[in-house]
Coordinates of C-alpha atoms in Angstrom, one line a residue:
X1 CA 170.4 116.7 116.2
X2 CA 169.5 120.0 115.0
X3 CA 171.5 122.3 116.4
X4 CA 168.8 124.6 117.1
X5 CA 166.8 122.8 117.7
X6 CA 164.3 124.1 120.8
X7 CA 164.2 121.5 124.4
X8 CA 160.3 121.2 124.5
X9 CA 158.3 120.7 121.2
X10 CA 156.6 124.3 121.4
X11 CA 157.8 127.1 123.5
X12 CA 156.8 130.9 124.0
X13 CA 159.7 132.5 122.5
X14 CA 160.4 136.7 122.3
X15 CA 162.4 137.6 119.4
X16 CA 164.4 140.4 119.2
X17 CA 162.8 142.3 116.2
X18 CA 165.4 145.2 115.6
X19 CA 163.8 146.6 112.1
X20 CA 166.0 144.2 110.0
X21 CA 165.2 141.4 107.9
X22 CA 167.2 139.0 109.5
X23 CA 165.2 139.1 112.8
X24 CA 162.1 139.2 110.8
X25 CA 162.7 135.7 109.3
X26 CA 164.1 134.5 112.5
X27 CA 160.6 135.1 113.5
X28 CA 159.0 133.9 110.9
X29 CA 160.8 130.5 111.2
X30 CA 160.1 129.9 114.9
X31 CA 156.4 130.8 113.9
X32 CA 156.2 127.9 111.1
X33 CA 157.7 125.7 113.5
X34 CA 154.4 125.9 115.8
X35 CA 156.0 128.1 119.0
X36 CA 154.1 130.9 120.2
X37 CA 156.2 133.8 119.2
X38 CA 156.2 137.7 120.1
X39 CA 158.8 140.1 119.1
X40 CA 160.5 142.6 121.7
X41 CA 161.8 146.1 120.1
X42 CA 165.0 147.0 122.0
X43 CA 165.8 151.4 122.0
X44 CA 169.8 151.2 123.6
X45 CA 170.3 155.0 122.5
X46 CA 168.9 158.2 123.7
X47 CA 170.6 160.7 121.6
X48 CA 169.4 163.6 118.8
X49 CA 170.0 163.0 115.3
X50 CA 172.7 165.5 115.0
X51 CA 174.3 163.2 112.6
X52 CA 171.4 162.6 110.7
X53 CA 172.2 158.9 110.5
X54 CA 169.7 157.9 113.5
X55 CA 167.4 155.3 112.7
X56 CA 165.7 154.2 115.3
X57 CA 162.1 155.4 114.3
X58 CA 162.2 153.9 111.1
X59 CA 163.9 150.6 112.7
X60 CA 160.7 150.7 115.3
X61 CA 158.0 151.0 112.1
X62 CA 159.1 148.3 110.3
X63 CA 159.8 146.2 113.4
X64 CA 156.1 147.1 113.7
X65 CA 154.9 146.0 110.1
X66 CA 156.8 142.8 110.6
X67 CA 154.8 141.7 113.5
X68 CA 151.4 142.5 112.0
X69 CA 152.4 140.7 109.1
X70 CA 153.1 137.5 111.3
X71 CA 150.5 138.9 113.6
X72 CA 152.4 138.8 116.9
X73 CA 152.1 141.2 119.9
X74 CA 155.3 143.0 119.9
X75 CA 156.7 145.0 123.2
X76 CA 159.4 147.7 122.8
X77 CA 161.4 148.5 125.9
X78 CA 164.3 151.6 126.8
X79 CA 167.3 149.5 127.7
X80 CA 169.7 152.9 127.2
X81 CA 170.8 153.6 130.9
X82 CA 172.1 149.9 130.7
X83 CA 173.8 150.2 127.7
X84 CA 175.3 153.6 128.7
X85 CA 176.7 152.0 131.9
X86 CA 177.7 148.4 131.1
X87 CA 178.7 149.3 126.9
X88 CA 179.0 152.8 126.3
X89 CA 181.6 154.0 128.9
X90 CA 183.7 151.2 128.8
X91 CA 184.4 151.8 125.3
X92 CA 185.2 155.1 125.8
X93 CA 187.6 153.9 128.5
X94 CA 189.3 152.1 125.5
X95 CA 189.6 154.9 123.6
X96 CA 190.9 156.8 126.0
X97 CA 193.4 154.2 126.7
X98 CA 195.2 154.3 123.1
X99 CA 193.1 151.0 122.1
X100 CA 190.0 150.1 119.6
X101 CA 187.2 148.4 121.5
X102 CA 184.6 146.0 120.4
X103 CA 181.3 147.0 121.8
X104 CA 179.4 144.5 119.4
X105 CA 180.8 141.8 121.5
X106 CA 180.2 143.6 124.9
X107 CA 177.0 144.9 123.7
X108 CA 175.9 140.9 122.8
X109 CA 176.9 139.9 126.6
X110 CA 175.7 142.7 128.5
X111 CA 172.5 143.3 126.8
X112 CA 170.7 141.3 124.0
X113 CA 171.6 138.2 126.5
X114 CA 171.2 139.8 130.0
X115 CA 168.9 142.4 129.8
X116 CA 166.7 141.2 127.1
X117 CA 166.9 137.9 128.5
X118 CA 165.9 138.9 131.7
X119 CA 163.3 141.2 130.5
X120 CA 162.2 138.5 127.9
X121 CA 161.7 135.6 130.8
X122 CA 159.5 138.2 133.1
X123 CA 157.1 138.4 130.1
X124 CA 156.9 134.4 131.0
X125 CA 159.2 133.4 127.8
X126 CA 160.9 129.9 127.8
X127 CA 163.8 131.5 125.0
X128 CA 164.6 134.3 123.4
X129 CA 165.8 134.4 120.1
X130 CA 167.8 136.8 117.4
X131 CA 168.7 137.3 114.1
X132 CA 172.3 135.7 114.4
X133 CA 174.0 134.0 112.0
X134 CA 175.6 131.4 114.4
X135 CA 174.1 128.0 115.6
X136 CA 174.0 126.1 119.1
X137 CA 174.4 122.5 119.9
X138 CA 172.2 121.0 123.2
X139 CA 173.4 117.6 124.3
X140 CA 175.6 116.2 126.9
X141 CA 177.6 118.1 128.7
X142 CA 177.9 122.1 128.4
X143 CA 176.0 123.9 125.8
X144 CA 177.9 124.2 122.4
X145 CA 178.5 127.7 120.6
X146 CA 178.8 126.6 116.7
X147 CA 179.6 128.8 113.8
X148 CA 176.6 129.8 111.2
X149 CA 176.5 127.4 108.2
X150 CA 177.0 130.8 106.1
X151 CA 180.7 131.2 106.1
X152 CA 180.4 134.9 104.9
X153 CA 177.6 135.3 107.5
X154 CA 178.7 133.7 110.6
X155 CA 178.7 135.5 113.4
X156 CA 179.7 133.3 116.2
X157 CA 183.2 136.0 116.8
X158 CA 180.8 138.6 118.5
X159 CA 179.6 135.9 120.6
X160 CA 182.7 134.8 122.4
X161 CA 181.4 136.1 125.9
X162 CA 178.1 134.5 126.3
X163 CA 177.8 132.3 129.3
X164 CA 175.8 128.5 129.3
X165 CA 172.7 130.3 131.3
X166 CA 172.3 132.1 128.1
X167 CA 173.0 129.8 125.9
X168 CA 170.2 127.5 127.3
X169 CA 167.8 130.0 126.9
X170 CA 168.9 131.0 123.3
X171 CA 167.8 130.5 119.9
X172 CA 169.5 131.2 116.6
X173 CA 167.0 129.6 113.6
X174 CA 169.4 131.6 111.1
X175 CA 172.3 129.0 112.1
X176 CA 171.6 127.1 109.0
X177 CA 170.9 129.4 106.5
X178 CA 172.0 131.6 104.0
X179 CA 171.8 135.2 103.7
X180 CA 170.1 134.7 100.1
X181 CA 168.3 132.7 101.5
X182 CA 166.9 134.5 104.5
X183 CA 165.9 137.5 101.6
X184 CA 164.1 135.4 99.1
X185 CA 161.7 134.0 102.5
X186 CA 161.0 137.7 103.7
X187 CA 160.0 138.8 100.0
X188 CA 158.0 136.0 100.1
X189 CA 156.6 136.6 103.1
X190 CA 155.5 139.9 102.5
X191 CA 158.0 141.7 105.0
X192 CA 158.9 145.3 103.8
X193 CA 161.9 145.4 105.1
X194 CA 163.3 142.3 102.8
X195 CA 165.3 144.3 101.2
X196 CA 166.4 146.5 103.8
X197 CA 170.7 146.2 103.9
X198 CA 172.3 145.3 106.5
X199 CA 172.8 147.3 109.2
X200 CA 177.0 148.8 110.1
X201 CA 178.5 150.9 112.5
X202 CA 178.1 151.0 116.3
X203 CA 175.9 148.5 117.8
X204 CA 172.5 150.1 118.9
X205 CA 173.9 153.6 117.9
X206 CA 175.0 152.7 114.1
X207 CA 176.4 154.4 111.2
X208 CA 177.9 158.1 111.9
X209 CA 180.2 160.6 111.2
X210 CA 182.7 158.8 113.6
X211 CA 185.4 161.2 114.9
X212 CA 182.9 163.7 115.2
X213 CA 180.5 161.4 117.0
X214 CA 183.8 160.2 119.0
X215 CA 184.6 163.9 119.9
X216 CA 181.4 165.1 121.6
X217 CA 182.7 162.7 124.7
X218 CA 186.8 162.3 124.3
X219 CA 188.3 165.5 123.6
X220 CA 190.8 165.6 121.4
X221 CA 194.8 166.2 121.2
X222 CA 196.1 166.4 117.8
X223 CA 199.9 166.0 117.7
X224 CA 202.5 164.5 115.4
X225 CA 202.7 162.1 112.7
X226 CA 205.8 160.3 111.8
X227 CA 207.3 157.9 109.5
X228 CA 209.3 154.9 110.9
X229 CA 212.4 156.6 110.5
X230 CA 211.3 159.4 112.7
X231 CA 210.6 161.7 110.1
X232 CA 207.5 164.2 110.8
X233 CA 205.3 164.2 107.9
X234 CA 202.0 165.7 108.7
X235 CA 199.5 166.4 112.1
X236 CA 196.8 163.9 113.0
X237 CA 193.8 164.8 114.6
X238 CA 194.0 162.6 117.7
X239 CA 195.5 159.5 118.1
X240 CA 192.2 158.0 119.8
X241 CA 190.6 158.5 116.5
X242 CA 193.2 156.1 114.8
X243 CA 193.4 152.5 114.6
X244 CA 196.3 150.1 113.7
X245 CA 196.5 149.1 109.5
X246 CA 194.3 151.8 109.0
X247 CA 194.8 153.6 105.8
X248 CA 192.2 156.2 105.3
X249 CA 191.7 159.7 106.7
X250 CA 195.1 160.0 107.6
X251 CA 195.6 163.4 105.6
X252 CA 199.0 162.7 104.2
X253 CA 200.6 162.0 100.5
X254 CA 202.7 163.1 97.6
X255 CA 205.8 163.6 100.5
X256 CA 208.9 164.6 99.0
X257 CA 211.8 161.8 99.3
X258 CA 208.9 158.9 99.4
X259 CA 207.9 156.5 96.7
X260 CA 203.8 157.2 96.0
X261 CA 202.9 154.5 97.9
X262 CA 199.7 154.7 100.4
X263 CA 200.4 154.9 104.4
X264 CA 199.0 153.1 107.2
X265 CA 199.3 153.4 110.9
X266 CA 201.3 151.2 112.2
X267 CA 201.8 152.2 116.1
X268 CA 200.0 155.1 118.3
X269 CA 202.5 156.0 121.0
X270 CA 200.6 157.7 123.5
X271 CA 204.0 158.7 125.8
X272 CA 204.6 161.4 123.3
X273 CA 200.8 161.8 120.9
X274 CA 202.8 160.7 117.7
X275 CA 201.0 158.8 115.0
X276 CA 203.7 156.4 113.1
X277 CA 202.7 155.4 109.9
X278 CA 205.0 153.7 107.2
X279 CA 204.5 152.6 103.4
X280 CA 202.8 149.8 101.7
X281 CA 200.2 147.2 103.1
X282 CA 202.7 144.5 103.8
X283 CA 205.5 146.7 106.0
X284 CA 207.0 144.4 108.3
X285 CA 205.4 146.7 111.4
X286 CA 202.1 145.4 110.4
X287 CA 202.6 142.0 111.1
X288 CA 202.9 140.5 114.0
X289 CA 203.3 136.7 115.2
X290 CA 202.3 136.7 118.9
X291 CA 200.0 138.4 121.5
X292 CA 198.8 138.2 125.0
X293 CA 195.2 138.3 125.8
X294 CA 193.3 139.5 128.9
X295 CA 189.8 139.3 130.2
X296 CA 189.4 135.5 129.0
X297 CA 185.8 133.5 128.7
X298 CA 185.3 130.0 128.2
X299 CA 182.2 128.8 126.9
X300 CA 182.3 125.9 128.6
X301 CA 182.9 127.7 131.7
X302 CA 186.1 125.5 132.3
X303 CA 189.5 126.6 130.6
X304 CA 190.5 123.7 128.1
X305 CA 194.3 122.0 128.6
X306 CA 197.2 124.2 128.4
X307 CA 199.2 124.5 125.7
X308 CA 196.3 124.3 123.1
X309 CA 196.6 123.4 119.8
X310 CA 193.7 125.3 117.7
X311 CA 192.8 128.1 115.4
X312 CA 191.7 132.0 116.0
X313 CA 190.6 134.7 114.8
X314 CA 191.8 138.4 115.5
X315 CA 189.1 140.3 113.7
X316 CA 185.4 139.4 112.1
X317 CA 185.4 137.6 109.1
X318 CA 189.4 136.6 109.0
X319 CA 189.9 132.8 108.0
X320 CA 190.6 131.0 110.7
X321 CA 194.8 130.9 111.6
X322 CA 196.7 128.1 113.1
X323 CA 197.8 129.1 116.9
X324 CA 199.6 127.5 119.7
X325 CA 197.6 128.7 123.2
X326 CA 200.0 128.8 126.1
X327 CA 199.6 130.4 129.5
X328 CA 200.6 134.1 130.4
X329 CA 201.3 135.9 133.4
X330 CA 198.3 137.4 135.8
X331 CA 195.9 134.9 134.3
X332 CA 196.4 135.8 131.0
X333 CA 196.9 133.8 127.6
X334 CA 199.7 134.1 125.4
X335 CA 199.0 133.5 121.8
X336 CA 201.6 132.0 119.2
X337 CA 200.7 132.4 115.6
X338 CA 202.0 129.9 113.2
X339 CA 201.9 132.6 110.6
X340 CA 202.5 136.1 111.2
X341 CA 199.0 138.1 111.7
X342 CA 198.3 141.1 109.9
X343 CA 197.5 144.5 111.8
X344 CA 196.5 143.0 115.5
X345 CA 195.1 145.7 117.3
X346 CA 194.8 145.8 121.1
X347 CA 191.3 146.0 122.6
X348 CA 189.9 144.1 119.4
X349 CA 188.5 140.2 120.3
X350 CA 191.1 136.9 120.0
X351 CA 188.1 133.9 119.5
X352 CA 189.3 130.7 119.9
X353 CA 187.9 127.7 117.4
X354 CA 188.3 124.2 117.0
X355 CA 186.7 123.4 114.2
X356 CA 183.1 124.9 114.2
X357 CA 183.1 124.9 117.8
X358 CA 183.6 128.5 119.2
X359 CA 185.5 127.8 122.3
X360 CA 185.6 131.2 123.8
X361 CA 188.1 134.2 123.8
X362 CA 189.4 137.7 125.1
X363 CA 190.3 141.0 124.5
X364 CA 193.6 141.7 123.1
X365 CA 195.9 143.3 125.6
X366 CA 199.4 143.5 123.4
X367 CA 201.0 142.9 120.4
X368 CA 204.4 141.3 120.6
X369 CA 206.8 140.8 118.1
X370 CA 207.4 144.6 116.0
X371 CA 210.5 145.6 116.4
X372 CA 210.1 148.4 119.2
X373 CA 207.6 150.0 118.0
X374 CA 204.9 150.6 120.3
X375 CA 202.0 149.3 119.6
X376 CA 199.6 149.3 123.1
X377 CA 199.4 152.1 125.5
X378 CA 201.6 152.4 127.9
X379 CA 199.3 150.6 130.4
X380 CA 197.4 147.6 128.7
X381 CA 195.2 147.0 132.0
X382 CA 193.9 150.5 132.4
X383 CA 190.4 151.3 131.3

């Protein structure tokens, strides 16, 4: 069976047409494949371009020139005060709570498959459909969430939180294809966006200046940074604007007493502000064996058998690492590494695998295993 394979022969599908050339040949396929297809243009941001990085009109234009090429009705619709309210604030919450949220995989959940969906099915659609590398599995049973064919591509990890109403309804016709691929058909369909790169940064608000974007709603506290001996070696600028393993932007270097080495953060102790960093990528403090996660989805919509033998991942494109699942207190999971992890970072996304099959996930609630070093906020629940 193809796994994307649509559940009537010809449906009316609305594809998300964001400006990109992935969502333009998503389009394009469903087209050659006989459904009726119209595109849906999505504005999540209301916000001046103080950054001049907005792109939004020139996303809306060619999302335009890509449906009179395949000569589809497109609709555009202002979904920003949802996005504010079920995205936006809670990752500031995160922030503010000492952690690094994910709002790609929120932002997936909340509104390309709730309130485009929803808006999509009043138009009278039978699906929607986006440019995601990722491919779903109809058959028996619950609906299966499958990784995209394109191993550098997939996507599936930002889709951990979708539910099997959703599923149903969606359609990935990327899921078997390949990013060279997906170029050489918009060239040769005429799109002129087909060599448009890919879009980075923020979902629905992309690529800025991002402390200073960060800033105009978190203020910030600067305060001190430390080595792991306890040694104060510079100021940092506010430790919301840190994450953990990062190395650049820290300000520091050429310290007196210390090898020339680079730094990375490697806890962000919000009792007392301090930024601790230590030297060298492969500093004990940056790896860690073990974690609990919080805020758990199934895809299935029934938690598998406890322990669980199977592999996840702790950040996007990581290879996919051996793990014993067990159960935690307060409904929570542990996680048990067979090999310590590299720079886990509360708030990100654990996704679960087995195999191809995306089983589901959470958020990251603590690290376990550095010695003493803090490495959540004081508080992992808050926010």
């Amino acid at each position: 069976m193809d796994a994307a394979a649509p559940t009537s022969p010809t449906e009316r599908i609305v594809v998300g047409l964001s400006g990109g050339v992935d969502s333009a040949v998503a389009a394009l396929l469903l087209q050659r494949q006989g459904h009726r297809v119209e595109g849906l243009f999505m504005k999540n941001w209301e916000e001046d371009d103080r950054d001049g990085q907005c792109s939004a009109a020139q996303d809306l234009a060619d999302a335009r020139a890509v449906a009179e090429r395949l000569e589809i009705p497109l609709h555009a619709v202002n979904f920003s005060a949802e996005y504010w309210e079920r995205v936006f604030e809670h990752f500031l919450a995160e922030y503010r709570a000492g952690r690094t949220p994910n709002p790609d995989v929120l932002c997936n959940r909340e509104i390309k498959f709730r309130a485009f969906l929803d808006h999509a099915l009043a138009l009278g659609a039978d699906a929607i459909a986006t440019g995601h590398y990722a491919r779903i599995e109809h058959g028996e049973g619950p609906v299966r969430l499958l990784k995209g064919a394109d191993s550098a591509k997939d996507q599936s990890y930002f889709l951990y939180m979708l539910g099997q109403p959703a599923l149903r309804r969606a359609r990935f016709p990327l899921g078997e294809r390949h990013k060279p691929e997906v170029r050489r058909l918009a060239a040769e369909a005429g799109f002129p966006n087909h060599a448009k790169r890919d879009s980075t940064g923020i979902c629905f608000i992309g690529e800025r200046n991002f402390r200073g974007f960060l800033a105009r709603y978190l203020p910030a506290r600067p305060g001190p940074i430390r080595s792991a001996d306890g040694t104060l070696i510079g100021r940092h600028h506010g430790l919301l604007y840190y994450t953990l393993g990062q190395r650049q932007g820290l300000g520091i270097g050429g310290i007196r007493g210390y090898p020339d080495q680079p730094w990375y953060v490697i806890a962000k102790n919000l009792d007392d502000n301090t930024l601790v960093v230590a030297q060298g990528r492969d500093h004990p403090a940056l790896y860690q064996r073990s974690l609990i996660a919080a805020d758990l989805h199934w895809i299935a919509e029934t938690a598998p058998h406890l322990p669980l033998r199977c592999a996840a991942k702790t950040r996007y494109r990581q290879p996919d690492q051996a793990c014993t699942v067990k159960p935690g207190d307060a409904g929570q999971l542990r996680v048990d590494f067979d090999r310590p992890q590299w720079a886990v970072t509360p708030g990100q996304a654990v996704v679960f695998y087995r195999g191809d099959q995306c089983l589901g996930g959470g958020t990251i609630a603590t690290v376990l295993g550095a010695d003493a070093l803090p490495l959540t906020a004081p508080d992992a629940s808050a926010g």
